[in-house]
Amino acid sequence: MNQRTATVVIIGGAIIGSFTAFFLRKEGFAGPIKVIERDPTYQYCSTALSASSIRTQFGCPFNIGMSLFGAGMFRDIRQWFGDDADIGFDERGYLLLGTKEGADAMRATALSQIEAGATIDIMTPAQAKARHPWLNIDDIGIATYGAANEGWFDAWALLQLVRREAKKLGVEYVTAEANGIESRNGRVTGVRLADDSVVRCDWCVNAAGPAGGKVASWLDIALPVEPRKRTVFHIKAPVPTEGFPMLFDNSGIWIRPEGDGFIAGIAPEEHRDPHAEGDFEPDHYLFEDIVWPYLAHRVPAMESTRLLRAWAGHYEMNLLDHNGVVGAHDEIGNFLLATGFSGHGVMHAPATGRAVAEWIVHGQYRTIDVSPLGYQRIRKQEPLLESVVY
Ligand SMILES: Cc1cc2nc3c(=O)[nH]c(=O)nc-3n(C[C@H](O)[C@H](O)[C@H](O)COP(=O)(O)OP(=O)(O)OC[C@H]3O[C@@H](n4cnc5c(N)ncnc54)[C@H](O)[C@@H]3O)c2cc1C
């Protein structure tokens, strides 16, 4: 098989599948690239329903590296996608609040982030209050702020740009549902579609997001990635959005400006967080019972918040360790995984697409070494712990 001219089939044509196709061409791949996408409206994909934010405040150095690459691209979006490219990247940091008991550990994590290239301000509660007078600091012991390479953007616009560019580079998007994968002698030979036709391939990439576990199961590969519902609440509150960061409270709630209001959310407790295939109904109880009271505690002016609307999307939850699973399967070497990001897949889509493309074209990772994210750890059941998870 010629590395540069074989056929690649990508299952899933949202942000990760599209960046994989795009970077295959950028890395010099000359053969056919077919992206199988069942829903060209993308209305239920995670990419379209996400909070579209990027942070460098992670525990694992490769996650920081992946974010730095993504942030660089978002800042220079016109250089990548042309003069009309606009994803509204608002480079504003995440403000993470830590408890008094957890302050030392959080400071150590922030110092390691700085060492890995992130730009982080480490603040006392009083310093955080001086920057953000609306903040209640009674029960916090530390605050960290990403002073560069963090913020939010329009993930929908980004998806449209990368698809447009991939198509210009000769990538074919096929509107169809994949429902099986054919293999012989330990190698994938084709992807079966719902009409029973088979798209032959030399490489197959699983970029099916929350359906990633299901797609892997077609090859009898145990991949603990499944859809878990996350609800986003769009609210109006009498607090200025100007200068307001992406706030991550030590209670687990997050909130950031969106237009002249805010969006906010929190993960449900584990026993109320089932496999969610087909369920996109917002969990309204989360707002009434948890988000609002916590918000009113942290930002007292938010006591008089008004809920405008809510929506729910699916995390592609990696139940083992909440990290992405990226790279060639250890036994079926022409089947590559690019899923499982559990809430940080949009920000890491450019780096993931590039990594998968490097692997296919060059047989190795040339920029960021994402081998810790490989399938081996899933087989061995050895979690790769990311300490900064939301
Ligand atoms: C509420 C919420 C907030 C989030 N906030 C953030 C955030 O702030 N920052 C961040 O980086 N990430 C965030 N995420 C996570 C992020 O959205 C995902 O990690 C990312 O979108 C995953 O991209 P993807 O392309 O792998 O998956 P998806 O966008 O879900 O795309 C998968 C595609 O595969 C297609 N597909 C699946 N199965 C098949 C099949 N059998 N045949 C054909 N096509 C198929 C689907 O139709 C879909 O278009 C959030 C997610 C949610 C739900």
Coordinates of C-alpha atoms and ligand atoms in Angstrom, one line a residue:
M1 CA 0.0 0.0 0.0
N2 CA 1.3 3.4 -0.9
Q3 CA 1.0 5.7 2.1
R4 CA 0.2 8.7 0.0
T5 CA -2.2 7.3 -2.5
A6 CA -4.3 4.7 -0.7
T7 CA -8.0 5.4 0.2
V8 CA -9.0 6.8 3.5
V9 CA -12.5 6.5 4.8
I10 CA -13.5 8.6 7.8
I11 CA -16.7 7.8 9.7
G12 CA -18.1 11.1 11.0
G13 CA -17.8 14.4 9.2
A14 CA -18.1 16.9 12.0
I15 CA -15.1 18.8 13.5
I16 CA -12.7 15.9 14.1
G17 CA -13.5 14.0 10.9
S18 CA -13.2 17.2 8.9
F19 CA -9.9 18.3 10.5
T20 CA -8.5 14.8 9.8
A21 CA -9.4 15.1 6.1
F22 CA -8.1 18.6 5.9
F23 CA -4.7 17.7 7.5
L24 CA -4.3 14.6 5.4
R25 CA -4.1 16.9 2.4
K26 CA -1.9 19.3 4.2
E27 CA 0.5 16.5 5.0
G28 CA 0.6 15.5 1.4
F29 CA -1.8 12.7 1.2
A30 CA -2.8 12.4 -2.5
G31 CA -5.3 9.5 -2.6
P32 CA -9.1 9.5 -2.3
I33 CA -10.5 10.7 1.1
K34 CA -14.2 9.9 1.7
V35 CA -16.0 11.3 4.7
I36 CA -19.1 9.3 5.6
E37 CA -21.6 11.7 7.4
R38 CA -25.2 10.6 8.1
D39 CA -26.5 14.1 8.8
P40 CA -25.3 17.0 6.7
T41 CA -27.4 19.4 8.8
Y42 CA -25.2 18.5 11.8
Q43 CA -28.0 19.5 14.1
Y44 CA -27.4 16.8 16.8
C45 CA -23.6 16.5 16.5
S46 CA -21.6 17.5 19.6
T47 CA -19.7 20.1 17.7
A48 CA -22.8 22.1 16.9
L49 CA -24.1 21.9 20.5
S50 CA -20.9 22.6 22.4
A51 CA -19.9 25.6 24.5
S52 CA -17.0 26.1 21.9
S53 CA -14.4 27.2 24.4
I54 CA -10.7 26.5 24.6
R55 CA -8.4 26.3 27.6
T56 CA -4.8 25.5 28.3
Q57 CA -5.4 24.7 31.9
F58 CA -4.9 20.9 31.8
G59 CA -2.9 18.5 33.9
C60 CA -1.4 16.5 31.0
P61 CA 1.3 18.3 29.0
F62 CA 0.1 16.9 25.6
N63 CA -3.4 18.3 26.3
I64 CA -1.8 21.7 26.8
G65 CA 0.2 21.3 23.6
M66 CA -2.9 20.4 21.7
S67 CA -4.7 23.5 23.0
L68 CA -1.8 25.7 22.1
F69 CA -1.9 24.5 18.6
G70 CA -5.6 25.0 18.4
A71 CA -5.4 28.5 19.9
G72 CA -2.7 29.5 17.4
M73 CA -4.9 28.4 14.6
F74 CA -8.0 30.2 15.9
R75 CA -6.0 33.4 16.3
D76 CA -4.6 33.2 12.8
I77 CA -7.8 31.8 11.3
R78 CA -7.5 33.9 8.1
Q79 CA -4.0 32.5 7.3
W80 CA -5.4 29.0 7.5
F81 CA -8.8 29.5 5.8
G82 CA -8.7 32.7 3.8
D83 CA -9.5 36.4 4.2
D84 CA -13.3 35.8 4.8
A85 CA -12.7 33.4 7.6
D86 CA -14.2 34.5 10.9
I87 CA -14.8 32.3 13.9
G88 CA -15.2 35.2 16.4
F89 CA -12.4 34.0 18.6
D90 CA -12.7 35.9 21.8
E91 CA -9.3 35.3 23.5
R92 CA -10.4 35.6 27.1
G93 CA -9.2 33.3 29.9
Y94 CA -10.8 30.7 32.0
L95 CA -10.9 31.7 35.6
L96 CA -10.6 28.6 37.8
L97 CA -11.5 28.9 41.4
G98 CA -10.0 26.4 43.9
T99 CA -10.9 25.6 47.5
K100 CA -8.6 26.6 50.4
E101 CA -7.7 22.9 51.0
G102 CA -6.9 22.4 47.3
A103 CA -4.9 25.6 46.8
D104 CA -1.4 24.0 47.0
A105 CA -2.2 21.3 44.5
M106 CA -3.8 23.8 42.2
R107 CA -0.8 26.1 42.4
A108 CA 1.5 23.2 41.5
T109 CA -0.7 22.3 38.5
A110 CA -0.6 25.9 37.3
L111 CA 3.2 26.0 37.6
S112 CA 3.4 22.8 35.5
Q113 CA 1.1 24.4 32.9
I114 CA 3.4 27.4 32.7
E115 CA 6.4 25.1 32.2
A116 CA 4.5 23.4 29.4
G117 CA 4.1 26.7 27.6
A118 CA 0.7 28.0 28.9
T119 CA 0.3 31.6 30.1
I120 CA -1.3 31.4 33.5
D121 CA -1.8 34.1 36.2
I122 CA -1.9 32.6 39.7
M123 CA -3.9 34.7 42.1
T124 CA -4.9 35.0 45.7
P125 CA -8.6 35.3 46.3
A126 CA -8.1 39.0 47.0
Q127 CA -6.3 39.6 43.7
A128 CA -9.1 37.8 41.8
K129 CA -11.7 40.0 43.6
A130 CA -9.7 43.1 42.6
R131 CA -10.1 42.1 39.0
H132 CA -13.7 40.9 39.3
P133 CA -15.5 42.9 42.0
W134 CA -18.7 40.8 41.5
L135 CA -17.0 37.7 42.8
N136 CA -17.7 36.2 46.3
I137 CA -14.4 34.9 47.5
D138 CA -15.4 33.7 51.0
D139 CA -14.8 30.0 50.4
I140 CA -12.0 30.0 47.8
G141 CA -8.2 29.7 48.4
I142 CA -6.8 30.3 45.0
A143 CA -7.7 31.5 41.4
T144 CA -5.9 30.8 38.2
Y145 CA -6.5 32.6 34.9
G146 CA -5.3 31.8 31.4
A147 CA -4.0 35.1 30.2
A148 CA -3.5 33.9 26.6
N149 CA -4.5 31.0 24.4
E150 CA -7.9 30.6 26.0
G151 CA -11.4 31.8 25.2
W152 CA -14.3 30.9 23.0
F153 CA -15.3 30.9 19.4
D154 CA -18.0 29.9 17.0
A155 CA -17.6 26.1 16.5
W156 CA -20.2 26.0 13.8
A157 CA -18.4 28.6 11.7
L158 CA -15.1 26.6 12.3
L159 CA -16.8 23.4 11.1
Q160 CA -18.1 25.2 8.0
L161 CA -14.6 26.6 7.2
V162 CA -12.8 23.3 7.6
R163 CA -15.4 21.4 5.5
R164 CA -15.2 24.0 2.8
E165 CA -11.5 23.9 2.6
A166 CA -11.4 20.1 2.8
K167 CA -13.8 19.9 -0.2
K168 CA -11.7 22.4 -2.1
L169 CA -8.8 20.1 -1.5
G170 CA -10.7 17.2 -3.1
V171 CA -12.2 15.5 0.0
E172 CA -15.5 13.8 -0.8
Y173 CA -18.3 14.0 1.7
V174 CA -20.7 11.1 1.3
T175 CA -24.2 11.5 2.9
A176 CA -24.9 8.0 4.3
E177 CA -25.1 6.1 7.5
A178 CA -22.3 3.6 8.1
N179 CA -23.5 0.5 9.9
G180 CA -20.7 -1.9 9.7
I181 CA -17.0 -2.4 9.0
E182 CA -15.5 -5.2 6.9
S183 CA -12.2 -6.7 7.7
R184 CA -9.9 -9.5 6.6
N185 CA -6.7 -10.9 8.1
G186 CA -6.7 -8.3 10.8
R187 CA -7.2 -5.3 8.5
V188 CA -10.1 -3.2 7.7
T189 CA -11.1 -3.5 4.0
G190 CA -14.3 -1.4 3.8
V191 CA -17.1 0.4 5.5
R192 CA -20.6 -0.9 5.0
L193 CA -23.4 1.7 4.5
A194 CA -27.1 1.4 5.4
D195 CA -28.0 0.6 1.8
D196 CA -25.7 -2.4 2.0
S197 CA -23.1 -1.0 -0.3
V198 CA -19.4 -1.1 0.8
V199 CA -16.9 1.7 0.5
R200 CA -13.5 0.1 0.1
C201 CA -10.6 1.6 2.0
D202 CA -7.0 1.1 3.0
W203 CA -7.4 3.2 6.2
C204 CA -10.5 3.8 8.3
V205 CA -10.8 6.6 10.9
N206 CA -13.4 6.5 13.6
A207 CA -14.4 10.1 14.1
A208 CA -18.0 9.3 15.0
G209 CA -18.0 11.3 18.3
P210 CA -20.5 9.9 20.8
A211 CA -21.1 7.0 18.5
G212 CA -17.4 6.1 18.6
G213 CA -17.8 3.1 20.9
K214 CA -20.6 1.8 18.8
V215 CA -18.5 2.1 15.6
A216 CA -15.5 0.3 17.3
S217 CA -17.9 -2.5 18.4
W218 CA -18.4 -3.4 14.7
L219 CA -14.8 -4.8 14.8
D220 CA -15.4 -6.3 18.3
I221 CA -13.2 -3.6 19.7
A222 CA -14.1 -2.6 23.3
L223 CA -14.0 1.2 23.4
P224 CA -15.7 2.7 26.4
V225 CA -17.0 5.8 24.6
E226 CA -20.7 6.6 24.8
P227 CA -23.1 9.5 24.7
R228 CA -23.7 11.4 27.9
K229 CA -26.0 14.3 28.0
R230 CA -24.8 17.8 29.0
T231 CA -27.3 20.7 29.2
V232 CA -26.4 24.3 28.5
F233 CA -28.5 27.2 30.0
H234 CA -28.6 30.5 28.2
I235 CA -29.4 33.2 30.8
K236 CA -29.7 36.9 31.3
A237 CA -28.2 38.4 34.5
P238 CA -27.6 42.0 35.8
V239 CA -23.8 41.6 35.6
P240 CA -21.6 43.2 32.9
T241 CA -20.4 40.6 30.3
E242 CA -17.4 42.9 29.5
G243 CA -14.3 41.4 31.1
F244 CA -16.2 38.5 32.4
P245 CA -14.1 35.3 31.9
M246 CA -15.0 31.7 31.4
L247 CA -15.6 31.0 35.1
F248 CA -15.1 27.5 36.5
D249 CA -16.3 27.4 40.0
N250 CA -15.0 24.9 42.6
S251 CA -18.6 23.6 42.8
G252 CA -18.3 22.4 39.2
I253 CA -20.5 25.0 37.5
W254 CA -19.2 26.9 34.6
I255 CA -20.4 30.2 33.1
R256 CA -19.2 32.5 30.3
P257 CA -20.6 35.4 28.3
E258 CA -22.7 34.7 25.2
G259 CA -23.9 37.8 23.3
D260 CA -25.3 40.1 25.9
G261 CA -26.1 37.2 28.3
F262 CA -24.3 34.1 29.6
I263 CA -24.3 30.4 29.1
A264 CA -23.8 28.1 32.0
G265 CA -23.9 24.4 33.0
I266 CA -22.8 21.7 35.3
A267 CA -22.3 17.9 34.9
P268 CA -25.1 15.8 36.4
E269 CA -24.3 13.5 39.3
E270 CA -23.1 10.1 38.1
H271 CA -26.3 8.2 39.0
R272 CA -28.3 10.7 36.9
D273 CA -26.0 10.5 33.9
P274 CA -27.1 7.5 31.8
H275 CA -26.2 6.4 28.3
A276 CA -28.1 9.1 26.4
E277 CA -28.5 7.9 22.8
G278 CA -31.3 9.8 21.2
D279 CA -32.1 11.9 24.2
F280 CA -31.6 15.7 23.6
E281 CA -34.1 16.9 26.2
P282 CA -32.5 19.5 28.5
D283 CA -32.3 18.6 32.1
H284 CA -34.1 21.6 33.6
Y285 CA -33.8 20.4 37.2
L286 CA -30.0 21.1 37.0
F287 CA -30.7 24.8 36.6
E288 CA -33.3 25.1 39.4
D289 CA -31.6 22.8 41.9
I290 CA -27.9 23.4 41.3
V291 CA -26.7 26.0 38.7
W292 CA -28.8 28.9 39.9
P293 CA -28.2 28.5 43.7
Y294 CA -24.4 28.0 43.1
L295 CA -24.3 31.0 40.7
A296 CA -26.1 33.2 43.2
H297 CA -23.5 32.1 45.9
R298 CA -20.5 32.8 43.7
V299 CA -21.8 36.0 42.0
P300 CA -24.5 37.4 44.3
A301 CA -25.8 39.7 41.6
M302 CA -26.9 36.6 39.7
E303 CA -29.6 35.9 42.2
S304 CA -32.0 37.7 39.8
T305 CA -31.0 35.6 36.8
R306 CA -33.6 34.9 34.0
L307 CA -33.5 31.7 32.0
L308 CA -33.8 32.4 28.2
R309 CA -33.5 28.9 26.8
A310 CA -31.7 25.6 27.2
W311 CA -30.3 23.0 24.9
A312 CA -28.6 19.6 25.4
G313 CA -25.9 17.9 23.5
H314 CA -23.8 14.8 24.0
Y315 CA -20.3 14.4 25.3
E316 CA -18.4 11.5 23.7
M317 CA -17.6 10.3 27.1
N318 CA -14.6 8.1 27.6
L319 CA -15.7 6.2 30.7
L320 CA -12.1 5.0 31.5
D321 CA -10.4 8.4 31.9
H322 CA -12.2 11.2 30.1
N323 CA -9.3 11.7 27.7
G324 CA -9.4 11.3 23.9
V325 CA -8.4 8.0 22.3
V326 CA -6.3 8.8 19.3
G327 CA -4.2 6.7 16.9
A328 CA -4.0 3.3 15.3
H329 CA -5.6 0.4 17.0
D330 CA -2.9 -1.9 18.4
E331 CA -4.1 -5.0 16.5
I332 CA -6.0 -3.7 13.5
G333 CA -3.4 -1.2 12.5
N334 CA -5.3 0.5 9.6
F335 CA -8.2 1.4 11.9
L336 CA -7.6 4.7 13.7
L337 CA -9.4 6.2 16.6
A338 CA -10.1 9.9 17.0
T339 CA -12.8 10.1 19.7
G340 CA -13.5 10.1 23.4
F341 CA -12.6 13.7 24.3
S342 CA -15.4 14.0 26.9
G343 CA -15.9 17.7 26.7
H344 CA -12.7 19.0 25.0
G345 CA -12.9 17.7 21.5
V346 CA -13.6 21.0 19.6
M347 CA -10.5 22.7 21.0
H348 CA -8.4 19.6 20.3
A349 CA -9.8 18.9 16.9
P350 CA -7.1 20.7 14.9
A351 CA -4.3 18.9 16.8
T352 CA -6.1 15.6 16.6
G353 CA -6.7 15.9 12.9
R354 CA -3.0 16.7 12.3
A355 CA -1.8 13.9 14.5
V356 CA -4.0 11.3 12.7
A357 CA -2.9 12.6 9.4
E358 CA 0.8 12.5 10.4
W359 CA 0.4 8.9 11.4
I360 CA -1.2 7.9 8.2
V361 CA 1.1 9.8 5.9
H362 CA 4.4 9.5 7.8
G363 CA 3.9 6.5 10.0
Q364 CA 4.7 8.6 13.1
Y365 CA 3.7 11.7 15.0
R366 CA 5.9 14.6 13.9
T367 CA 4.7 17.5 16.0
I368 CA 2.8 16.6 19.2
D369 CA 3.4 13.1 20.5
V370 CA -0.1 11.9 21.3
S371 CA 0.9 8.3 21.8
P372 CA -0.2 8.4 25.5
L373 CA -3.7 8.8 24.1
G374 CA -3.4 5.5 22.2
Y375 CA -5.7 2.4 22.5
Q376 CA -3.1 0.4 24.6
R377 CA -4.2 2.0 27.8
I378 CA -7.8 1.0 27.1
R379 CA -6.8 -2.6 26.6
K380 CA -4.7 -2.6 29.7
Q381 CA -7.4 -0.6 31.6
E382 CA -4.7 1.9 32.7
P383 CA -6.4 5.3 33.0
L384 CA -4.5 8.3 31.8
L385 CA -5.6 10.7 34.5
E386 CA -6.3 14.3 33.5
S387 CA -6.6 16.2 36.7
V388 CA -8.4 19.2 35.3
V389 CA -11.7 17.8 34.1
Y390 CA -15.2 19.5 33.8
Ligands
LIG1 C1 -22.8 20.8 26.0 C2 -21.5 20.6 25.4 C3 -20.5 21.5 25.7 C4 -19.2 21.3 25.2 N1 -18.2 22.3 25.4 C5 -17.0 22.1 24.8 C6 -16.1 23.2 24.8 O1 -16.3 24.2 25.4 N2 -14.9 23.0 24.2 C7 -14.6 21.8 23.6 O2 -13.5 21.7 23.1 N3 -15.5 20.8 23.5 C8 -16.7 20.9 24.1 N4 -17.6 19.9 24.0 C9 -17.2 18.7 23.4 C10 -17.1 18.7 21.9 O3 -18.4 19.2 21.4 C11 -16.8 17.4 21.3 O4 -15.7 16.8 21.9 C12 -16.5 17.5 19.8 O5 -17.5 18.2 19.1 C13 -16.4 16.1 19.2 O6 -16.3 16.3 17.8 P1 -16.6 15.0 16.8 O7 -16.4 15.5 15.5 O8 -15.7 13.9 17.3 O9 -18.1 14.6 17.2 P2 -19.5 15.1 16.6 O10 -19.5 16.6 16.5 O11 -20.6 14.5 17.5 O12 -19.5 14.5 15.2 C14 -19.6 13.1 15.0 C15 -20.3 13.0 13.6 O13 -20.3 11.6 13.3 C16 -21.5 11.4 12.6 N5 -21.8 9.9 12.7 C17 -21.9 9.2 13.9 N6 -22.1 7.9 13.6 C18 -22.2 7.8 12.3 C19 -22.5 6.7 11.4 N7 -22.7 5.5 11.8 N8 -22.5 7.0 10.0 C20 -22.3 8.3 9.6 N9 -22.0 9.3 10.4 C21 -22.0 9.1 11.7 C22 -22.6 12.2 13.3 O14 -23.7 12.5 12.5 C23 -21.7 13.5 13.6 O15 -21.9 14.5 12.6 C24 -18.9 20.1 24.5 C25 -19.9 19.2 24.2 C26 -21.2 19.4 24.7 C27 -22.2 18.4 24.4

